[in-house]
Amino acid sequence: MFYGALFSLTCTVTSQQIITWAGVAPWSQCCGNAQHTALSVYPAQSLGSIRWSAPVDLNPQYSGNDLLIHYGSPLISRAGTIITSIKTGATDNFEFRAYGPDGSVRWTETTDYMLPSHNWTPSCGGAIVFGNTYVAMPGAGGTILLRYSPDAVSARVDRNAFYGTDVYNGNVSDYNSKAKICSPLATAPGGNVYFGFRTSGTTGAGLHSGIARCLPWVSGGTWVSASTAAGDSGIKVPVMNCAPAITRNGRYVYAAVSSGSGGYGYLLKLDAKTLATIAKVRLKDPDGNDASLSDAGTASPMIGPDGDVYFGVLENPSRYNHSRGWMLHFDSTLTVQKPTGAFGWDDTASVVPAWCVPSYLGTSSYLILTKYNNYAGAGGDGVNKVAVLDPNDTQVDLVTGTTVMKEVLTVKGVTPDAQFTGTHPDAVREWCINSVAIDPFNRCAMVNSEDGTCYRWNFVTNTLDQALALTTGIGEAYTPTVIGADGAVYAISNATVYSLVSP
């Protein structure tokens, strides 16, 4: 398996180096890369103006002032093409659209992908595959559609089914109705594409809900059922919206499976080629109860630079941690559990190199960034924050008395939350992010708030030193931020993607 040579980008503010794969797209999948670290390989522009915007939903379905849908992360090619998935129907139907940096439309491809059964609408997430060669898009029947260029105005599109494209073509309607991708696509530099899928009924290929691997250039692939991978007949499905994470050497894949929405489950370490189980751990709250794995969330495993693995869960019983959940933390073998973060619900941790935080005096080489909301509607004080945490140091959590990761920096939201200020005078609108883009060059993060504004969190001054209003703010599902090849910041708010640049 070929992965290409390594190269390094030297940060202008430090002698430390950011290592990435040569030739790989700067934002190839959800959370940026195969390890889901959300570390940008380009410095971000200032949040000065909106260069352009475009819809990611042509028929958004509101519930009062809330928009209960997760949107797929924008992708950025090496040439700076921005690719988004767009929901075109009220409850289903999707297309992928590519834009130039100026917002001009380069191409549009319709996919026949259909969502699995759900309550909170899941995301439709693609990936840029094999460096910068293909765009992979979820298709119907558990298949993927491969467009042979992320940048060309027109290109060939092929379909591949992990259980055999000929098998799929032999009974299209049956597979379309019974097999559906349930996670964003994940890819490693070697070209493999990984995802979770769910099935209903019986198919000719004997499919059962699980984890799949496809290769873009040959028909077929590998799959394993969730129950087989976990070695537990009570396990039924991969966790909804949970993109597999792939180790830097491409040898292993981490994925999460559960007994069903809100049930118990496992984090799995799988062989990247065969999908055989290498290790597993049953996911537990710090008090020993089975953690809750909700289909309404978007947490995916994140692999730290040292190989440690982080995965966010919801607490059990509900609300005893103010619905903050926990950020579970394991070594690469899943046999050693390390300090737990006090917040994990619907969140994928981002990596913050320790040298990006000058005030940090600890010994960890990197820190993690997570949401740190304290929901007034679930027993909290409504003082919603984001936090940079030390994954190897601890403190006592003031809510539960549990020993948790130590806070290094926190910053609270800006806008009072009128829904709760009558009873919680310090309540502010919550941070609505599920993957926070980290700019190590300028030592900052780009974070979205439910107040409709994208903020720059400066790690040097620990202030929100830049802000750009996108909308007037609604209650919405957590959204990603992305940094493009020219440093533009991309943020989703109220069913629209915005390109944010310097004045």
Coordinates of C-alpha atoms in Angstrom, one line a residue, residues 322 374-383 412 416-429:
H322 CA -26.2 18.1 32.4
N374 CA -23.4 23.5 30.4
Y375 CA -27.0 23.3 29.3
A376 CA -29.5 25.3 31.3
G377 CA -32.2 23.1 30.0
A378 CA -30.6 20.0 31.5
G379 CA -29.7 21.3 35.0
G380 CA -26.7 23.4 34.1
D381 CA -26.0 27.1 34.6
G382 CA -26.2 28.0 30.9
V383 CA -22.6 29.4 31.0
K412 CA -17.6 31.5 27.3
P416 CA -27.2 36.1 26.3
D417 CA -29.7 33.3 25.8
A418 CA -33.1 34.9 26.3
Q419 CA -34.7 31.5 26.7
F420 CA -32.9 31.0 30.0
T421 CA -31.7 34.4 31.4
G422 CA -34.9 34.8 33.5
T423 CA -33.8 31.9 35.7
H424 CA -30.1 31.7 34.7
P425 CA -28.9 35.2 34.4
D426 CA -25.4 34.3 33.1
A427 CA -26.8 31.9 30.3
V428 CA -25.4 32.5 26.8
R429 CA -26.1 30.9 23.5

